[in-house]
Amino acid sequence: MIKFFLMVNKQGQTRLSKYYEHVEINKRTLLETEVIKSCLSRSSEQCSFIEYKDFKLIYRQYAALFIVVGVNDTENEMAIYEFIHNFVEVLDDYFSRVSELDVSFFSAVSQVFHTSWQRQASPDQVLVLALEDDPTSV
């Protein structure tokens, strides 16, 4: 089960956070700081799966953004790793080259995340659903 989803830049600033379990605001800040430090301090040769407290962190870096997903111990790491990649592909298609600014201000990112995870859909299917839900798309 996914506990949280973070998008973070190389400077360690959280650009998007979504929690699927209740975590108090002051504890979120501490959690994000520790998680970000754990991921950003690793070299590119190290594994993208980290055992952290009572859950696992799975992360991927795309240009200046890190996407970090916190999951429970029973979740399949490779499935989440592939899910992150599919998520980024959909964002890239939707924005025609996703940037940090797009992520910061676009509310449909959460919808894309939910749709792709719940339906285990392909990136093309998720993009079609996201475009259908977007009132600004033509």
PDB file of C-alpha atoms in Angstrom:
ATOM      1  CA  MET A   1       0.000   0.000   0.000  1.00  0.00           C
ATOM      2  CA  ILE A   2       1.232   3.466  -0.862  1.00  0.00           C
ATOM      3  CA  LYS A   3       1.724   5.685   2.185  1.00  0.00           C
ATOM      4  CA  PHE A   4       2.888   8.861   0.448  1.00  0.00           C
ATOM      5  CA  PHE A   5       4.057  10.310  -2.841  1.00  0.00           C
ATOM      6  CA  LEU A   6       6.617  13.125  -3.113  1.00  0.00           C
ATOM      7  CA  MET A   7       8.100  15.124  -5.955  1.00  0.00           C
ATOM      8  CA  VAL A   8      11.253  16.931  -4.880  1.00  0.00           C
ATOM      9  CA  ASN A   9      13.810  19.067  -6.693  1.00  0.00           C
ATOM     10  CA  LYS A  10      17.603  18.665  -6.396  1.00  0.00           C
ATOM     11  CA  GLN A  11      17.713  21.397  -3.755  1.00  0.00           C
ATOM     12  CA  GLY A  12      15.497  19.268  -1.515  1.00  0.00           C
ATOM     13  CA  GLN A  13      12.367  21.405  -1.877  1.00  0.00           C
ATOM     14  CA  THR A  14       9.109  19.478  -1.968  1.00  0.00           C
ATOM     15  CA  ARG A  15       7.163  20.379  -5.100  1.00  0.00           C
ATOM     16  CA  LEU A  16       4.258  17.994  -4.604  1.00  0.00           C
ATOM     17  CA  SER A  17       3.247  15.803  -1.705  1.00  0.00           C
ATOM     18  CA  LYS A  18       0.297  13.493  -1.305  1.00  0.00           C
ATOM     19  CA  TYR A  19      -0.337  11.401   1.788  1.00  0.00           C
ATOM     20  CA  TYR A  20      -2.615   8.357   1.863  1.00  0.00           C
ATOM     21  CA  GLU A  21      -2.458   7.920   5.626  1.00  0.00           C
ATOM     22  CA  HIS A  22      -3.014  10.643   8.173  1.00  0.00           C
ATOM     23  CA  VAL A  23       0.238  12.304   9.216  1.00  0.00           C
ATOM     24  CA  GLU A  24       0.220  15.495  11.281  1.00  0.00           C
ATOM     25  CA  ILE A  25       1.603  18.564   9.508  1.00  0.00           C
ATOM     26  CA  ASN A  26       4.605  18.994  11.819  1.00  0.00           C
ATOM     27  CA  LYS A  27       5.495  15.309  11.406  1.00  0.00           C
ATOM     28  CA  ARG A  28       5.149  15.582   7.614  1.00  0.00           C
ATOM     29  CA  THR A  29       7.826  18.247   7.516  1.00  0.00           C
ATOM     30  CA  LEU A  30      10.220  16.103   9.534  1.00  0.00           C
ATOM     31  CA  LEU A  31       9.393  12.990   7.504  1.00  0.00           C
ATOM     32  CA  GLU A  32       9.913  14.798   4.201  1.00  0.00           C
ATOM     33  CA  THR A  33      13.219  16.259   5.377  1.00  0.00           C
ATOM     34  CA  GLU A  34      14.555  12.846   6.403  1.00  0.00           C
ATOM     35  CA  VAL A  35      13.249  11.058   3.318  1.00  0.00           C
ATOM     36  CA  ILE A  36      14.630  13.685   0.962  1.00  0.00           C
ATOM     37  CA  LYS A  37      18.008  13.615   2.682  1.00  0.00           C
ATOM     38  CA  SER A  38      18.086   9.811   2.408  1.00  0.00           C
ATOM     39  CA  CYS A  39      17.357   9.838  -1.329  1.00  0.00           C
ATOM     40  CA  LEU A  40      19.405  12.843  -2.415  1.00  0.00           C
ATOM     41  CA  SER A  41      22.513  11.704  -0.559  1.00  0.00           C
ATOM     42  CA  ARG A  42      22.725   8.447  -2.531  1.00  0.00           C
ATOM     43  CA  SER A  43      24.876   8.073  -5.627  1.00  0.00           C
ATOM     44  CA  SER A  44      23.420   7.095  -8.984  1.00  0.00           C
ATOM     45  CA  GLU A  45      25.102   3.682  -8.680  1.00  0.00           C
ATOM     46  CA  GLN A  46      23.166   2.813  -5.535  1.00  0.00           C
ATOM     47  CA  CYS A  47      19.849   0.981  -5.505  1.00  0.00           C
ATOM     48  CA  SER A  48      16.662   3.077  -5.700  1.00  0.00           C
ATOM     49  CA  PHE A  49      14.986   1.069  -2.932  1.00  0.00           C
ATOM     50  CA  ILE A  50      15.616   2.084   0.673  1.00  0.00           C
ATOM     51  CA  GLU A  51      14.425   0.458   3.888  1.00  0.00           C
ATOM     52  CA  TYR A  52      13.327   3.377   6.049  1.00  0.00           C
ATOM     53  CA  LYS A  53      11.769   3.007   9.504  1.00  0.00           C
ATOM     54  CA  ASP A  54       8.628   0.874   9.090  1.00  0.00           C
ATOM     55  CA  PHE A  55       8.287   1.277   5.320  1.00  0.00           C
ATOM     56  CA  LYS A  56      10.222   1.273   2.048  1.00  0.00           C
ATOM     57  CA  LEU A  57      11.176   4.192  -0.153  1.00  0.00           C
ATOM     58  CA  ILE A  58      11.248   3.753  -3.898  1.00  0.00           C
ATOM     59  CA  TYR A  59      12.580   6.694  -5.879  1.00  0.00           C
ATOM     60  CA  ARG A  60      13.651   7.713  -9.369  1.00  0.00           C
ATOM     61  CA  GLN A  61      15.375  10.833 -10.629  1.00  0.00           C
ATOM     62  CA  TYR A  62      14.256  12.604 -13.783  1.00  0.00           C
ATOM     63  CA  ALA A  63      16.381  15.636 -14.654  1.00  0.00           C
ATOM     64  CA  ALA A  64      16.053  17.975 -11.653  1.00  0.00           C
ATOM     65  CA  LEU A  65      13.125  16.115 -10.036  1.00  0.00           C
ATOM     66  CA  PHE A  66      13.110  13.153  -7.703  1.00  0.00           C
ATOM     67  CA  ILE A  67       9.930  11.158  -7.331  1.00  0.00           C
ATOM     68  CA  VAL A  68       9.736   9.287  -4.034  1.00  0.00           C
ATOM     69  CA  VAL A  69       7.021   6.815  -3.073  1.00  0.00           C
ATOM     70  CA  GLY A  70       6.742   5.459   0.456  1.00  0.00           C
ATOM     71  CA  VAL A  71       5.121   2.016   0.677  1.00  0.00           C
ATOM     72  CA  ASN A  72       4.529  -0.675   3.256  1.00  0.00           C
ATOM     73  CA  ASP A  73       6.719  -3.791   3.445  1.00  0.00           C
ATOM     74  CA  THR A  74       4.405  -5.975   1.362  1.00  0.00           C
ATOM     75  CA  GLU A  75       4.423  -3.775  -1.757  1.00  0.00           C
ATOM     76  CA  ASN A  76       6.335  -4.925  -4.835  1.00  0.00           C
ATOM     77  CA  GLU A  77       9.279  -2.531  -5.319  1.00  0.00           C
ATOM     78  CA  MET A  78       9.654  -3.191  -9.037  1.00  0.00           C
ATOM     79  CA  ALA A  79       5.948  -2.541  -9.655  1.00  0.00           C
ATOM     80  CA  ILE A  80       6.239   0.847  -7.900  1.00  0.00           C
ATOM     81  CA  TYR A  81       9.474   1.617  -9.765  1.00  0.00           C
ATOM     82  CA  GLU A  82       7.732   0.929 -13.088  1.00  0.00           C
ATOM     83  CA  PHE A  83       4.667   2.873 -11.929  1.00  0.00           C
ATOM     84  CA  ILE A  84       6.852   5.946 -11.289  1.00  0.00           C
ATOM     85  CA  HIS A  85       8.227   5.693 -14.811  1.00  0.00           C
ATOM     86  CA  ASN A  86       4.742   5.381 -16.330  1.00  0.00           C
ATOM     87  CA  PHE A  87       3.593   8.347 -14.269  1.00  0.00           C
ATOM     88  CA  VAL A  88       6.440  10.490 -15.640  1.00  0.00           C
ATOM     89  CA  GLU A  89       5.712   9.377 -19.210  1.00  0.00           C
ATOM     90  CA  VAL A  90       2.094  10.491 -18.842  1.00  0.00           C
ATOM     91  CA  LEU A  91       3.122  13.855 -17.383  1.00  0.00           C
ATOM     92  CA  ASP A  92       5.641  14.347 -20.165  1.00  0.00           C
ATOM     93  CA  ASP A  93       3.021  13.624 -22.838  1.00  0.00           C
ATOM     94  CA  TYR A  94       0.415  15.777 -21.116  1.00  0.00           C
ATOM     95  CA  PHE A  95       2.699  18.801 -20.749  1.00  0.00           C
ATOM     96  CA  SER A  96       4.741  18.180 -23.928  1.00  0.00           C
ATOM     97  CA  ARG A  97       7.866  18.258 -21.702  1.00  0.00           C
ATOM     98  CA  VAL A  98       7.073  18.339 -18.024  1.00  0.00           C
ATOM     99  CA  SER A  99       8.906  20.853 -15.860  1.00  0.00           C
ATOM    100  CA  GLU A 100       9.144  21.515 -12.154  1.00  0.00           C
ATOM    101  CA  LEU A 101       6.883  24.532 -12.562  1.00  0.00           C
ATOM    102  CA  ASP A 102       4.196  22.459 -14.273  1.00  0.00           C
ATOM    103  CA  VAL A 103       4.143  20.013 -11.389  1.00  0.00           C
ATOM    104  CA  SER A 104       3.939  22.780  -8.805  1.00  0.00           C
ATOM    105  CA  PHE A 105       0.820  24.359 -10.266  1.00  0.00           C
ATOM    106  CA  PHE A 106      -1.098  21.615 -12.016  1.00  0.00           C
ATOM    107  CA  SER A 107      -3.895  20.005  -9.996  1.00  0.00           C
ATOM    108  CA  ALA A 108      -4.451  17.100 -12.402  1.00  0.00           C
ATOM    109  CA  VAL A 109      -1.138  15.536 -11.366  1.00  0.00           C
ATOM    110  CA  SER A 110      -2.937  13.916  -8.454  1.00  0.00           C
ATOM    111  CA  GLN A 111      -5.672  12.646 -10.783  1.00  0.00           C
ATOM    112  CA  VAL A 112      -3.109  11.148 -13.148  1.00  0.00           C
ATOM    113  CA  PHE A 113      -1.423   9.450 -10.202  1.00  0.00           C
ATOM    114  CA  HIS A 114      -4.688   7.934  -8.929  1.00  0.00           C
ATOM    115  CA  THR A 115      -5.897   6.831 -12.348  1.00  0.00           C
ATOM    116  CA  SER A 116      -2.671   5.113 -13.315  1.00  0.00           C
ATOM    117  CA  TRP A 117      -2.258   3.368  -9.971  1.00  0.00           C
ATOM    118  CA  GLN A 118      -5.846   2.252  -9.406  1.00  0.00           C
ATOM    119  CA  ARG A 119      -6.435   0.975 -12.921  1.00  0.00           C
ATOM    120  CA  GLN A 120      -2.933  -0.330 -13.559  1.00  0.00           C
ATOM    121  CA  ALA A 121      -3.388   1.347 -16.926  1.00  0.00           C
ATOM    122  CA  SER A 122      -0.843   1.911 -19.657  1.00  0.00           C
ATOM    123  CA  PRO A 123       0.543   5.446 -20.069  1.00  0.00           C
ATOM    124  CA  ASP A 124      -1.558   5.950 -23.217  1.00  0.00           C
ATOM    125  CA  GLN A 125      -4.775   4.978 -21.422  1.00  0.00           C
ATOM    126  CA  VAL A 126      -3.988   7.270 -18.498  1.00  0.00           C
ATOM    127  CA  LEU A 127      -3.250  10.189 -20.826  1.00  0.00           C
ATOM    128  CA  VAL A 128      -6.614   9.757 -22.574  1.00  0.00           C
ATOM    129  CA  LEU A 129      -8.426   9.692 -19.216  1.00  0.00           C
ATOM    130  CA  ALA A 130      -6.515  12.737 -17.943  1.00  0.00           C
ATOM    131  CA  LEU A 131      -7.310  14.717 -21.085  1.00  0.00           C
ATOM    132  CA  GLU A 132     -10.988  13.783 -20.772  1.00  0.00           C
ATOM    133  CA  ASP A 133     -11.042  15.096 -17.196  1.00  0.00           C
ATOM    134  CA  ASP A 134      -9.196  18.348 -17.989  1.00  0.00           C
ATOM    135  CA  PRO A 135     -11.592  21.213 -18.687  1.00  0.00           C
ATOM    136  CA  THR A 136      -8.809  23.246 -20.337  1.00  0.00           C
ATOM    137  CA  SER A 137      -8.009  20.646 -22.980  1.00  0.00           C
ATOM    138  CA  VAL A 138      -9.563  21.046 -26.399  1.00  0.00           C
TER     139      VAL A 138
END
